Short mmCIF file of C-alpha atoms and ligand atoms in Angstrom, two decimals:
data_model
loop_
_atom_site.label_atom_id
_atom_site.label_comp_id
_atom_site.label_asym_id
_atom_site.label_seq_id
_atom_site.Cartn_x
_atom_site.Cartn_y
_atom_site.Cartn_z
CA MET A 1 -16.73 14.38 11.52
CA GLU A 2 -14.92 15.72 8.76
CA VAL A 3 -11.46 14.29 8.07
CA LEU A 4 -8.96 15.65 5.44
CA SER A 5 -6.86 12.46 4.18
CA VAL A 6 -3.61 13.77 2.66
CA ALA A 7 -2.04 11.11 0.25
CA SER A 8 0.16 11.30 -2.79
CA GLU A 9 -1.57 8.34 -4.28
CA VAL A 10 -5.12 7.56 -4.47
CA TYR A 11 -6.69 4.90 -6.43
CA PRO A 12 -8.29 5.11 -9.03
CA LEU A 13 -6.50 8.44 -9.91
CA ILE A 14 -2.79 7.66 -9.53
CA LYS A 15 -1.28 4.32 -7.96
CA THR A 16 2.23 3.02 -7.75
CA GLY A 17 1.61 0.66 -4.80
CA GLY A 18 -0.61 -0.17 -1.69
CA LEU A 19 -0.99 3.29 -0.24
CA ALA A 20 -3.03 4.28 -3.21
CA ASP A 21 -5.33 1.21 -2.58
CA VAL A 22 -5.57 1.97 0.90
CA ALA A 23 -6.17 5.89 0.54
CA GLY A 24 -8.80 5.10 -2.26
CA ALA A 25 -10.84 2.68 -0.15
CA LEU A 26 -10.94 4.29 3.41
CA PRO A 27 -13.55 7.13 2.64
CA ALA A 28 -16.13 4.89 1.45
CA ALA A 29 -15.35 2.48 4.21
CA LEU A 30 -15.58 5.38 6.73
CA GLY A 31 -18.92 6.72 5.52
CA PRO A 32 -20.96 4.32 7.34
CA HIS A 33 -19.51 5.26 10.69
CA GLY A 34 -20.33 8.75 10.34
CA VAL A 35 -16.98 10.03 9.03
CA THR A 36 -16.65 12.40 5.67
CA MET A 37 -13.28 12.06 4.26
CA ARG A 38 -11.98 14.28 1.81
CA THR A 39 -8.61 13.51 -0.06
CA LEU A 40 -5.91 16.13 -0.80
CA VAL A 41 -3.93 15.09 -3.72
CA PRO A 42 -1.30 16.74 -5.96
CA GLY A 43 -2.29 17.46 -9.47
CA TYR A 44 -0.23 14.99 -11.34
CA PRO A 45 -1.09 14.63 -14.91
CA ALA A 46 -3.11 11.45 -14.48
CA VAL A 47 -5.22 13.40 -11.55
CA MET A 48 -5.75 16.31 -13.72
CA ALA A 49 -7.06 14.13 -16.67
CA LYS A 50 -9.60 12.28 -14.33
CA LEU A 51 -10.73 15.70 -12.46
CA ASN A 52 -12.67 16.64 -15.43
CA GLY A 53 -13.98 20.06 -13.95
CA GLY A 54 -14.30 20.77 -10.34
CA ARG A 55 -14.45 24.04 -8.76
CA VAL A 56 -11.69 26.37 -7.99
CA VAL A 57 -12.07 26.88 -3.97
CA ARG A 58 -8.82 28.78 -3.46
CA GLU A 59 -5.94 30.26 -5.31
CA ILE A 60 -2.43 30.50 -3.80
CA GLY A 61 -0.22 33.07 -5.20
CA ASP A 62 2.95 31.79 -3.72
CA LEU A 63 3.01 28.14 -3.01
CA PHE A 64 6.90 27.74 -2.38
CA GLY A 65 7.21 30.39 -5.17
CA VAL A 66 4.77 29.01 -7.63
CA HIS A 67 1.20 29.67 -8.37
CA ALA A 68 -1.36 27.01 -7.31
CA LYS A 69 -5.14 26.57 -7.43
CA LEU A 70 -7.19 24.09 -5.04
CA ILE A 71 -9.98 22.38 -7.13
CA ALA A 72 -12.58 20.47 -5.05
CA GLY A 73 -14.49 17.75 -7.01
CA ARG A 74 -15.91 14.40 -7.03
CA VAL A 75 -14.15 11.75 -8.90
CA GLU A 76 -14.77 8.21 -9.23
CA GLY A 77 -16.81 8.31 -6.01
CA LEU A 78 -14.07 10.19 -4.26
CA ASP A 79 -14.27 13.77 -2.75
CA VAL A 80 -10.93 15.43 -3.74
CA ILE A 81 -9.13 18.65 -3.17
CA VAL A 82 -6.60 18.71 -6.00
CA ILE A 83 -3.58 20.98 -5.75
CA GLU A 84 -3.22 22.28 -9.23
CA ALA A 85 0.48 23.63 -9.47
CA PRO A 86 1.94 22.58 -12.85
CA ALA A 87 5.22 23.74 -11.98
CA LEU A 88 5.30 21.10 -9.30
CA TYR A 89 3.28 18.51 -10.49
CA ASP A 90 2.68 18.44 -14.24
CA ARG A 91 5.54 16.13 -15.21
CA PRO A 92 5.99 12.77 -16.92
CA GLY A 93 7.10 9.74 -15.00
CA ASN A 94 5.61 8.31 -11.77
CA PRO A 95 4.73 10.77 -9.07
CA TYR A 96 8.56 10.63 -7.56
CA VAL A 97 10.94 9.97 -10.16
CA SER A 98 11.51 11.34 -13.83
CA PRO A 99 11.09 8.81 -16.74
CA ASP A 100 14.66 7.74 -16.47
CA GLY A 101 14.10 6.81 -12.87
CA TRP A 102 15.73 9.62 -11.04
CA ASP A 103 14.22 11.36 -7.98
CA TRP A 104 12.89 14.80 -8.90
CA PRO A 105 15.53 17.00 -7.20
CA ASP A 106 12.93 19.39 -5.82
CA ASN A 107 10.96 16.43 -4.27
CA TRP A 108 11.42 18.21 -1.01
CA LYS A 109 9.53 21.34 -2.48
CA ARG A 110 6.62 19.31 -3.99
CA PHE A 111 5.84 17.58 -0.92
CA ALA A 112 6.27 20.41 1.48
CA ALA A 113 3.78 21.94 -0.69
CA LEU A 114 1.47 18.96 -0.15
CA GLY A 115 1.89 19.19 3.67
CA TRP A 116 1.89 22.92 4.03
CA THR A 117 -1.50 22.89 1.80
CA ALA A 118 -3.17 20.35 4.16
CA ALA A 119 -2.13 22.37 7.42
CA GLU A 120 -3.49 25.43 5.80
CA LEU A 121 -6.95 23.55 5.01
CA GLY A 122 -6.90 22.44 8.63
CA GLN A 123 -6.74 25.96 9.59
CA GLY A 124 -9.67 27.24 7.62
CA MET A 125 -7.99 28.47 4.38
CA VAL A 126 -11.15 27.46 2.39
CA GLU A 127 -14.21 29.13 3.75
CA GLY A 128 -16.78 26.85 4.91
CA TYR A 129 -14.38 23.92 5.09
CA ASN A 130 -13.05 22.99 8.57
CA PRO A 131 -11.91 19.56 9.04
CA HIS A 132 -11.68 18.02 12.46
CA VAL A 133 -8.73 15.79 11.58
CA ILE A 134 -6.04 15.77 9.32
CA HIS A 135 -4.87 12.25 8.38
CA ALA A 136 -1.50 12.22 6.66
CA HIS A 137 -0.14 9.12 5.00
CA ASP A 138 3.59 8.09 4.64
CA TRP A 139 6.54 10.69 3.98
CA GLN A 140 5.16 12.80 1.59
CA ALA A 141 2.31 14.01 3.76
CA GLY A 142 4.51 14.12 6.86
CA LEU A 143 5.09 17.84 7.08
CA ALA A 144 1.29 18.47 7.62
CA PRO A 145 1.52 17.44 10.93
CA ALA A 146 4.69 19.55 11.70
CA TYR A 147 2.88 22.69 10.16
CA ILE A 148 0.05 22.36 12.42
CA LYS A 149 2.20 21.72 15.71
CA PHE A 150 4.37 24.77 14.94
CA SER A 151 1.44 27.19 14.06
CA SER A 152 0.08 29.08 16.95
CA SER A 153 -3.68 29.07 16.00
CA SER A 154 -4.30 25.49 15.20
CA HIS A 155 -6.75 23.34 16.75
CA VAL A 156 -7.23 20.73 14.12
CA LYS A 157 -5.93 17.13 15.26
CA THR A 158 -3.55 15.13 13.33
CA VAL A 159 -2.98 11.34 12.41
CA MET A 160 0.31 10.16 10.76
CA THR A 161 -0.18 6.71 9.20
CA VAL A 162 3.13 4.93 8.40
CA HIS A 163 2.85 2.66 5.39
CA ASN A 164 6.43 1.91 5.07
CA MET A 165 9.21 3.03 7.55
CA ALA A 166 12.00 2.56 4.65
CA PHE A 167 10.86 5.67 2.97
CA LYS A 168 11.56 8.49 5.24
CA GLY A 169 11.68 11.67 3.05
CA PHE A 170 15.16 12.58 3.94
CA PHE A 171 16.50 15.82 2.78
CA GLY A 172 19.73 17.96 3.74
CA SER A 173 19.12 20.55 6.29
CA GLU A 174 19.84 23.36 3.72
CA ILE A 175 16.31 23.16 2.94
CA PHE A 176 14.79 24.18 6.15
CA ASN A 177 15.01 27.90 5.79
CA GLN A 178 12.60 27.54 2.72
CA LEU A 179 10.19 25.37 4.51
CA ARG A 180 8.42 28.32 6.41
CA LEU A 181 8.90 26.79 9.87
CA PRO A 182 9.89 28.64 12.92
CA PRO A 183 13.45 28.13 14.05
CA HIS A 184 12.79 26.02 16.97
CA ALA A 185 11.31 23.44 14.42
CA PHE A 186 14.50 22.18 13.60
CA GLY A 187 15.04 19.87 16.49
CA MET A 188 14.26 16.53 18.13
CA GLY A 189 10.70 17.67 18.70
CA GLY A 190 10.41 18.51 15.22
CA VAL A 191 11.66 18.14 11.80
CA GLU A 192 15.46 17.19 12.34
CA PHE A 193 16.51 13.63 11.92
CA TYR A 194 20.31 12.90 12.01
CA GLY A 195 21.35 16.27 11.18
CA GLY A 196 19.05 16.53 8.15
CA ILE A 197 15.30 16.58 7.75
CA SER A 198 12.96 13.58 7.56
CA TYR A 199 9.36 14.31 6.43
CA LEU A 200 8.15 10.83 8.02
CA LYS A 201 9.97 11.37 11.25
CA SER A 202 8.11 14.85 11.23
CA GLY A 203 4.93 13.51 10.87
CA MET A 204 5.71 10.64 13.40
CA GLU A 205 6.97 13.16 16.05
CA CYS A 206 4.42 15.87 15.62
CA ALA A 207 0.92 14.07 14.89
CA ASP A 208 -1.43 13.64 17.96
CA TYR A 209 -1.39 9.69 17.00
CA VAL A 210 0.65 7.48 14.86
CA THR A 211 -0.82 4.39 13.31
CA THR A 212 0.61 1.76 11.11
CA VAL A 213 -1.09 -0.60 8.84
CA SER A 214 -0.92 -3.94 10.85
CA PRO A 215 -0.68 -4.87 14.56
CA ASN A 216 2.44 -7.09 14.04
CA TYR A 217 4.35 -4.34 12.09
CA ALA A 218 3.46 -2.00 14.98
CA ASP A 219 5.24 -4.13 17.23
CA GLU A 220 8.21 -4.87 14.92
CA ILE A 221 8.97 -1.06 14.40
CA ARG A 222 9.61 -0.60 18.09
CA THR A 223 12.76 -2.76 17.44
CA PRO A 224 16.02 -1.83 16.08
CA ALA A 225 15.83 -4.28 13.37
CA PHE A 226 12.75 -3.05 11.80
CA GLY A 227 12.64 0.51 13.14
CA MET A 228 15.20 1.91 10.89
CA GLY A 229 16.32 4.52 13.30
CA LEU A 230 12.69 5.52 14.54
CA GLU A 231 12.28 2.91 17.12
CA GLY A 232 13.05 5.24 19.92
CA LEU A 233 10.82 8.00 18.87
CA LEU A 234 8.02 5.35 18.81
CA ASN A 235 8.94 3.73 22.13
CA GLY A 236 9.01 7.22 23.65
CA ARG A 237 5.19 7.76 22.56
CA ALA A 238 3.94 4.02 22.91
CA ASP A 239 0.63 5.05 24.10
CA THR A 240 -0.21 6.78 20.97
CA VAL A 241 0.97 4.30 18.34
CA VAL A 242 -1.52 1.73 17.08
CA GLY A 243 -1.50 -0.79 14.27
CA ILE A 244 -4.89 -0.84 12.28
CA LEU A 245 -5.03 -3.60 9.61
CA ASN A 246 -5.59 -2.73 6.20
CA GLY A 247 -8.57 -3.94 4.50
CA ILE A 248 -9.33 -4.08 0.78
CA ASP A 249 -12.09 -2.66 -1.47
CA VAL A 250 -14.38 -6.05 -1.71
CA GLU A 251 -16.32 -4.38 -4.57
CA ALA A 252 -13.44 -3.53 -6.93
CA TRP A 253 -11.72 -6.99 -5.77
CA ASP A 254 -14.80 -9.30 -6.17
CA PRO A 255 -14.21 -12.67 -8.35
CA ALA A 256 -17.83 -12.89 -8.68
CA THR A 257 -18.08 -9.91 -10.69
CA ASP A 258 -14.47 -8.68 -11.73
CA LYS A 259 -14.49 -7.61 -15.37
CA ALA A 260 -10.77 -8.33 -15.54
CA LEU A 261 -11.40 -12.14 -15.28
CA VAL A 262 -12.23 -14.66 -18.16
CA GLN A 263 -14.43 -16.26 -15.95
CA ASN A 264 -16.13 -15.15 -12.83
CA PHE A 265 -16.55 -17.38 -9.77
CA THR A 266 -17.50 -17.66 -6.14
CA ALA A 267 -16.27 -19.90 -3.16
CA ASN A 268 -19.01 -22.47 -4.32
CA THR A 269 -17.83 -22.59 -7.80
CA ILE A 270 -13.81 -22.68 -7.26
CA HIS A 271 -13.71 -25.31 -10.36
CA LEU A 272 -14.46 -22.27 -12.62
CA ARG A 273 -11.26 -20.68 -12.06
CA ARG A 274 -9.55 -22.98 -14.59
CA ALA A 275 -10.60 -20.74 -17.38
CA ASN A 276 -8.62 -17.96 -15.69
CA LYS A 277 -5.62 -20.20 -15.01
CA LEU A 278 -5.60 -21.15 -18.81
CA ALA A 279 -5.67 -17.49 -19.80
CA VAL A 280 -2.76 -16.63 -17.30
CA ILE A 281 -0.59 -19.50 -18.86
CA GLU A 282 -1.56 -18.23 -22.36
CA LYS A 283 -0.52 -14.61 -21.51
CA PHE A 284 2.82 -15.57 -20.06
CA GLY A 285 3.61 -18.37 -22.77
CA LEU A 286 3.72 -21.16 -20.47
CA ASP A 287 3.48 -24.66 -21.86
CA GLY A 288 0.40 -26.37 -20.04
CA GLU A 289 -1.67 -26.47 -17.02
CA ASP A 290 -0.48 -29.55 -15.06
CA GLY A 291 1.14 -28.77 -11.63
CA PRO A 292 0.60 -25.68 -9.52
CA LEU A 293 0.80 -22.26 -11.08
CA PHE A 294 2.68 -19.77 -8.88
CA CYS A 295 2.28 -16.05 -9.49
CA VAL A 296 4.04 -12.80 -8.16
CA VAL A 297 2.37 -9.29 -8.51
CA SER A 298 4.97 -7.02 -7.00
CA ARG A 299 7.42 -4.22 -6.89
CA LEU A 300 10.80 -6.13 -7.65
CA THR A 301 12.77 -4.97 -4.83
CA ASP A 302 14.78 -6.25 -1.87
CA GLN A 303 11.91 -5.53 0.62
CA LYS A 304 9.81 -7.95 -1.37
CA GLY A 305 12.40 -10.64 -1.33
CA MET A 306 12.58 -10.98 -4.98
CA ASP A 307 16.35 -12.01 -5.04
CA LEU A 308 15.53 -14.92 -2.45
CA LEU A 309 12.65 -15.92 -5.11
CA LEU A 310 15.42 -15.81 -7.91
CA GLN A 311 17.44 -18.41 -5.72
CA ALA A 312 14.62 -20.79 -5.04
CA ALA A 313 12.90 -20.77 -8.44
CA ASP A 314 14.98 -23.24 -10.23
CA GLY A 315 13.65 -25.57 -7.62
CA LEU A 316 10.04 -24.46 -7.94
CA VAL A 317 10.54 -25.61 -11.51
CA ASP A 318 12.04 -28.86 -10.76
CA LEU A 319 9.27 -29.60 -8.50
CA GLY A 320 6.70 -29.33 -11.43
CA GLY A 321 5.71 -25.82 -10.64
CA ARG A 322 5.33 -22.88 -13.08
CA LEU A 323 5.90 -19.26 -12.39
CA ALA A 324 4.27 -16.15 -13.83
CA VAL A 325 5.94 -12.85 -12.64
CA LEU A 326 4.26 -9.30 -13.09
CA GLY A 327 6.30 -6.67 -11.68
CA SER A 328 8.81 -3.82 -12.02
CA GLY A 329 11.55 -2.33 -10.15
CA GLU A 330 15.35 -2.86 -9.75
CA ALA A 331 17.23 -3.37 -12.96
CA TYR A 332 19.47 -6.46 -11.39
CA LEU A 333 16.03 -8.14 -10.34
CA GLU A 334 14.38 -7.54 -13.57
CA ASP A 335 17.44 -9.01 -15.56
CA GLY A 336 17.45 -11.91 -12.91
CA PHE A 337 13.76 -12.86 -13.84
CA ARG A 338 14.66 -12.60 -17.62
CA HIS A 339 17.63 -14.81 -17.02
CA LEU A 340 15.36 -17.29 -15.33
CA TRP A 341 12.95 -17.13 -18.13
CA ALA A 342 15.54 -18.02 -20.51
CA ARG A 343 16.65 -21.01 -18.47
CA HIS A 344 13.05 -22.22 -18.20
CA PRO A 345 11.11 -21.10 -21.09
CA GLY A 346 7.47 -22.48 -20.84
CA LYS A 347 7.82 -22.97 -17.20
CA VAL A 348 8.48 -19.14 -16.23
CA GLY A 349 7.03 -16.05 -17.72
CA ILE A 350 7.85 -12.48 -16.80
CA ILE A 351 5.94 -9.34 -17.77
CA THR A 352 7.66 -6.26 -16.79
CA GLY A 353 5.69 -2.98 -16.14
CA TYR A 354 2.52 -2.10 -14.13
CA ASN A 355 -0.95 -3.83 -15.29
CA GLU A 356 -3.82 -3.46 -12.90
CA ALA A 357 -6.09 -5.63 -15.15
CA LEU A 358 -3.44 -8.52 -15.36
CA SER A 359 -2.89 -8.11 -11.72
CA HIS A 360 -6.59 -9.24 -11.16
CA LEU A 361 -6.50 -12.13 -13.65
CA MET A 362 -3.46 -13.31 -11.88
CA GLN A 363 -5.15 -13.55 -8.91
CA GLY A 364 -8.07 -15.15 -10.23
CA GLY A 365 -6.10 -17.93 -12.14
CA SER A 366 -2.76 -18.63 -10.36
CA ASP A 367 -2.93 -21.47 -7.61
CA ALA A 368 -0.86 -19.58 -5.30
CA ILE A 369 0.79 -16.22 -5.05
CA LEU A 370 4.38 -15.85 -3.59
CA ILE A 371 5.20 -13.10 -1.20
CA PRO A 372 8.62 -13.67 0.33
CA SER A 373 9.00 -10.05 1.97
CA ARG A 374 11.82 -9.31 4.12
CA PHE A 375 9.49 -6.72 5.80
CA GLU A 376 6.01 -5.97 5.09
CA PRO A 377 4.00 -3.31 6.94
CA CYS A 378 0.64 -4.87 5.73
CA GLY A 379 0.63 -6.21 2.26
CA LEU A 380 -2.43 -6.25 0.07
CA THR A 381 -1.79 -8.78 -2.46
CA GLN A 382 -2.00 -11.80 0.01
CA LEU A 383 -5.54 -10.33 0.77
CA TYR A 384 -6.50 -10.23 -2.70
CA GLY A 385 -5.15 -13.83 -3.12
CA LEU A 386 -7.43 -14.70 0.04
CA ARG A 387 -10.35 -13.29 -1.88
CA TYR A 388 -9.68 -14.87 -5.16
CA GLY A 389 -8.81 -18.42 -4.18
CA CYS A 390 -4.97 -17.69 -4.98
CA VAL A 391 -3.35 -19.47 -2.05
CA PRO A 392 -0.85 -16.92 -0.35
CA VAL A 393 2.60 -18.38 0.46
CA VAL A 394 4.07 -15.46 2.57
CA SER A 395 7.02 -14.86 4.98
CA ARG A 396 6.13 -14.74 8.72
CA ILE A 397 6.46 -10.95 8.83
CA GLY A 398 4.46 -7.66 9.44
CA GLY A 399 1.01 -7.78 8.11
CA LEU A 400 1.52 -11.15 6.11
CA ALA A 401 1.63 -12.81 9.59
CA ASP A 402 -1.25 -11.15 10.75
CA THR A 403 -3.51 -12.13 8.05
CA VAL A 404 -2.48 -15.71 6.59
CA ILE A 405 -2.83 -18.58 8.84
CA ASP A 406 -0.12 -21.44 8.04
CA ALA A 407 -1.44 -24.99 6.88
CA ASN A 408 0.54 -26.84 9.30
CA PRO A 409 -0.87 -30.06 10.88
CA ALA A 410 -2.56 -28.41 13.85
CA ALA A 411 -4.34 -25.80 11.92
CA ILE A 412 -5.10 -28.18 9.06
CA ALA A 413 -6.81 -30.31 11.90
CA ALA A 414 -8.69 -27.21 13.08
CA GLU A 415 -9.77 -26.31 9.76
CA VAL A 416 -8.55 -22.89 9.77
CA ALA A 417 -5.45 -22.81 7.42
CA THR A 418 -5.61 -20.26 4.58
CA GLY A 419 -2.02 -20.33 3.26
CA VAL A 420 1.47 -21.36 3.66
CA VAL A 421 3.63 -19.18 6.15
CA PHE A 422 7.66 -19.53 6.62
CA ASP A 423 10.37 -17.84 8.21
CA ALA A 424 11.56 -14.60 6.48
CA GLY A 425 14.89 -13.71 4.96
CA THR A 426 16.30 -17.01 3.45
CA ALA A 427 16.00 -18.70 0.06
CA ASP A 428 15.94 -22.19 1.90
CA ALA A 429 12.81 -21.50 3.95
CA LEU A 430 11.31 -20.10 0.77
CA TYR A 431 12.02 -23.17 -1.25
CA GLU A 432 10.54 -25.52 1.60
CA ALA A 433 7.46 -23.52 1.66
CA ILE A 434 7.01 -23.86 -2.17
CA ARG A 435 7.80 -27.73 -1.58
CA LYS A 436 4.97 -27.96 0.95
CA THR A 437 2.69 -25.84 -1.19
CA VAL A 438 3.18 -28.28 -4.01
CA ARG A 439 2.51 -31.07 -1.69
CA LEU A 440 -0.76 -29.54 -0.46
CA TYR A 441 -1.71 -28.73 -4.05
CA ARG A 442 -1.52 -32.56 -4.98
CA ASP A 443 -4.09 -33.24 -2.12
CA GLU A 444 -6.98 -31.85 -4.29
CA LYS A 445 -9.64 -31.87 -1.58
CA LEU A 446 -7.46 -30.33 1.27
CA TRP A 447 -6.32 -27.67 -1.54
CA LYS A 448 -9.88 -26.71 -2.07
CA LYS A 449 -10.57 -26.39 1.44
CA ILE A 450 -7.96 -23.87 1.88
CA GLN A 451 -9.04 -22.06 -1.04
CA ARG A 452 -12.46 -21.83 0.26
CA ARG A 453 -11.59 -20.72 3.62
CA GLY A 454 -9.53 -18.09 2.44
CA MET A 455 -12.18 -16.68 0.01
CA LYS A 456 -14.61 -16.57 2.98
CA SER A 457 -12.31 -14.91 5.26
CA ASP A 458 -13.08 -11.33 6.43
CA VAL A 459 -10.64 -9.14 4.31
CA SER A 460 -12.88 -6.16 3.99
CA TRP A 461 -12.50 -2.61 5.73
CA GLU A 462 -15.40 -3.10 8.04
CA ALA A 463 -13.60 -3.85 11.39
CA SER A 464 -10.59 -1.53 10.54
CA ALA A 465 -12.83 1.49 9.45
CA ALA A 466 -14.46 1.23 12.59
CA ARG A 467 -10.94 1.60 14.40
CA TYR A 468 -10.21 4.65 12.41
CA ALA A 469 -13.62 6.14 13.35
CA ASP A 470 -12.87 5.34 17.16
CA LEU A 471 -9.53 6.85 16.98
CA TYR A 472 -10.77 10.10 15.22
CA ALA A 473 -13.38 10.39 18.16
CA THR A 474 -10.86 9.93 20.79
CA ILE A 475 -8.42 12.48 19.72
CA THR A 476 -11.25 15.09 18.77
CA GLY A 477 -13.21 14.32 21.78
CA LEU A 478 -16.20 14.30 19.37
CA LYS A 479 -18.53 11.37 18.77
CA ALA A 480 -18.29 9.69 15.32
CA ASN A 481 -21.80 8.72 14.53
CA ASP A 482 -21.66 4.84 14.54
CA ASP A 483 -25.17 4.52 13.17
CA PRO A 484 -25.98 6.52 10.10
CA ASP A 485 -29.64 5.82 10.66
CA ASN A 486 -29.78 7.48 13.95
P1 ADP B 1 3.49 -2.18 -1.48
O1 ADP B 1 2.54 -1.01 -1.45
O2 ADP B 1 4.40 -2.23 -0.59
O3 ADP B 1 4.05 -2.29 -2.99
P2 ADP B 1 1.27 -3.79 -1.27
O4 ADP B 1 1.03 -5.46 -1.19
O5 ADP B 1 0.55 -3.19 -0.45
O6 ADP B 1 2.75 -3.49 -1.63
O7 ADP B 1 0.43 -3.24 -2.64
C1 ADP B 1 0.94 -3.45 -3.76
C2 ADP B 1 -0.26 -2.86 -4.93
O8 ADP B 1 0.16 -2.87 -6.18
C3 ADP B 1 -1.07 -3.80 -4.82
O9 ADP B 1 -2.51 -3.58 -5.18
C4 ADP B 1 -0.60 -4.87 -6.21
O10 ADP B 1 -1.76 -5.57 -6.65
C5 ADP B 1 -0.25 -3.62 -6.88
N1 ADP B 1 0.88 -3.86 -8.17
C6 ADP B 1 2.16 -4.09 -7.67
N2 ADP B 1 2.79 -4.36 -8.64
C7 ADP B 1 2.14 -4.48 -9.67
C8 ADP B 1 2.30 -4.62 -11.22
N3 ADP B 1 3.34 -4.67 -11.82
N4 ADP B 1 1.09 -4.32 -11.84
C9 ADP B 1 -0.21 -4.09 -11.46
N5 ADP B 1 -0.39 -3.97 -10.04
C10 ADP B 1 1.02 -4.25 -9.25
C1 GLC B 2 3.20 0.03 2.06
C2 GLC B 2 3.48 -1.20 2.43
C3 GLC B 2 2.75 -2.32 2.24
C4 GLC B 2 1.25 -1.89 2.59
C5 GLC B 2 1.10 -0.61 1.84
C6 GLC B 2 -0.42 -0.17 2.39
O1 GLC B 2 3.48 0.46 0.51
O2 GLC B 2 4.98 -1.55 1.71
O3 GLC B 2 3.13 -3.52 3.13
O4 GLC B 2 0.43 -2.92 2.37
O5 GLC B 2 1.80 0.46 2.17
O6 GLC B 2 -0.52 0.21 3.44
#
C-alpha cells in the first residue's frame, strides 16, 4: 500500500505545532502494517536546508504562475517529495506568516499549489509512482481531495485529517477562477463555504473519508459548539467520519535516552528526575525546589486557555507552587505572563519563543504540566507528560479527556488515575484543579504511583497506526499487509 501524506509541516524538517509531530511519526509507525508513506511538503528554507541533495523527479513549468521542481529524497528517516518553488516558499518567518506576524497575502496560492501537486502525483505525474491513497492534513492540504474529486480520470482514494477545526483556510471567492477547478466545483458539494472558499471544508467535503485526531473530538465537532460551522457537513456524512487518537514517537520521546535531559530516568528510577527539576528551576530563574513545579509548553492562545491560567496563577503561587512557561503567541498573553513574572519573581518564569530541547527538559523535570484548553483536537503535550512522569492537569475536552484519567477517589482506589481532569472554560475550575494537584503532590507515595502509571501507559502509535492501515484498506479495497514477515 502506497500512501502520499500531504502536510505543510513534518518533524524534524519543519514544525510549528502538533501537526508536524504527527506527520513526522506516522510513516515509521505505518511501516510494520505494510504501508509505505511518502510525504509531500513545501520547500521552505528549513526543508531545503535539510534536504541536502535528492533527485529531481519532475519539473513543473507553471505551478500557479511559477516554476517548480519536485525533489524526491530521504531525510532523517522520512521519504519526502519536496516542492522546490522559491517564489512561493523561500521566505523568512514561519510557514504561514511573515517575520512581522502577518499572513502571507498569497497563502491561497502557496497552498493551492500544495493541494494541486498532491492531486497530480495521485494521477501519475511522476512515472513509476502511483500512490493508492492521498492523505491530506489540515486546511493547507485541503484542496487535494477537491482536485481529485473534480478530475475526470482519477481513481486514487483520499483521506482528510482534521487536526484543528478552527483553521479553515478561508479566502474570498475571487480566487476561484485561478484555482483551475471546473465551475461546478464552486458549490455546496465542492469548495464553497459561506460565499467564499474554505480549503478545510473542501477537503472534508470531497475526501472519501474524514478523520480527526481523537474519538472525543470526532463527537464534539458534530455539535455547533465545536463544529464551527462544519457540523452539518459532518453529520451529513457521519458514517465516513472517524476519530483516531494520535500517538507519539516513543523513540524521540524516551526519558531513558533523551539527550535533552540532564539526567535520564525510567518508571523505576523516578527519583532521578530531581536533577532535571533543578535544571528547569535554574533555567527559569526560580528560587528553590520545594513545592510542585508546574510547567506550560504551548502556543499562547485562547484555544489553549492561557488567559484562564493568567487568572489562576496568583493562586498557584499562593498555594506554594512554581510555574515555568515556555511558549509564544498572542502579544496580550505574552505580556500577561511577563506581568505575572514581575509580580512573582522567583516563583514564576517565562521564556518566550520556540525551543524543542527545552520542551523535553521541562517534561522531564517539572512535576505537572498545565493544559487548560477550551478545545483540543488531541493534544500531544499531555502524552509527552505521561511518558516523562510530568503529571498532566487538563481540561475535560477533546483528546485530553480521552487520554488522561482523573485522580478522583474511585480512580485512585482502582489504581488507574494518571492526572487531574477538570471542566473546561473557567479560571475557577482550573484553580481548583491546581489545588487538588498540590494536595496530591504532598502525598508522596500516591504521587509517585500516579507518575509511574502514566509512564507505563501506552502512548505509542501502535494501535492507531493499525487503524489508519485498516482505513486505507477499506477505502481502496486493497489488503494492507498486517504481517511484514508474511
Ligand atoms: P498544537 O498543535 O495545537 O499547538 P499539540 O499539543 O498537539 O498542540 O502540539 C504542540 C507541539 O508543539 C508539541 O510537540 C509541543 O511540545 C510543541 N510546542 C509548543 N510550543 C512550544 C515551544 N514554545 N517550544 C517548543 N515546543 C513547543
Ligand atoms: C492540532 C491540534 C492539537 C493536535 C495536533 C496534532 O494542532 O490543536 O490538539 O494534537 O493538531 O494532531
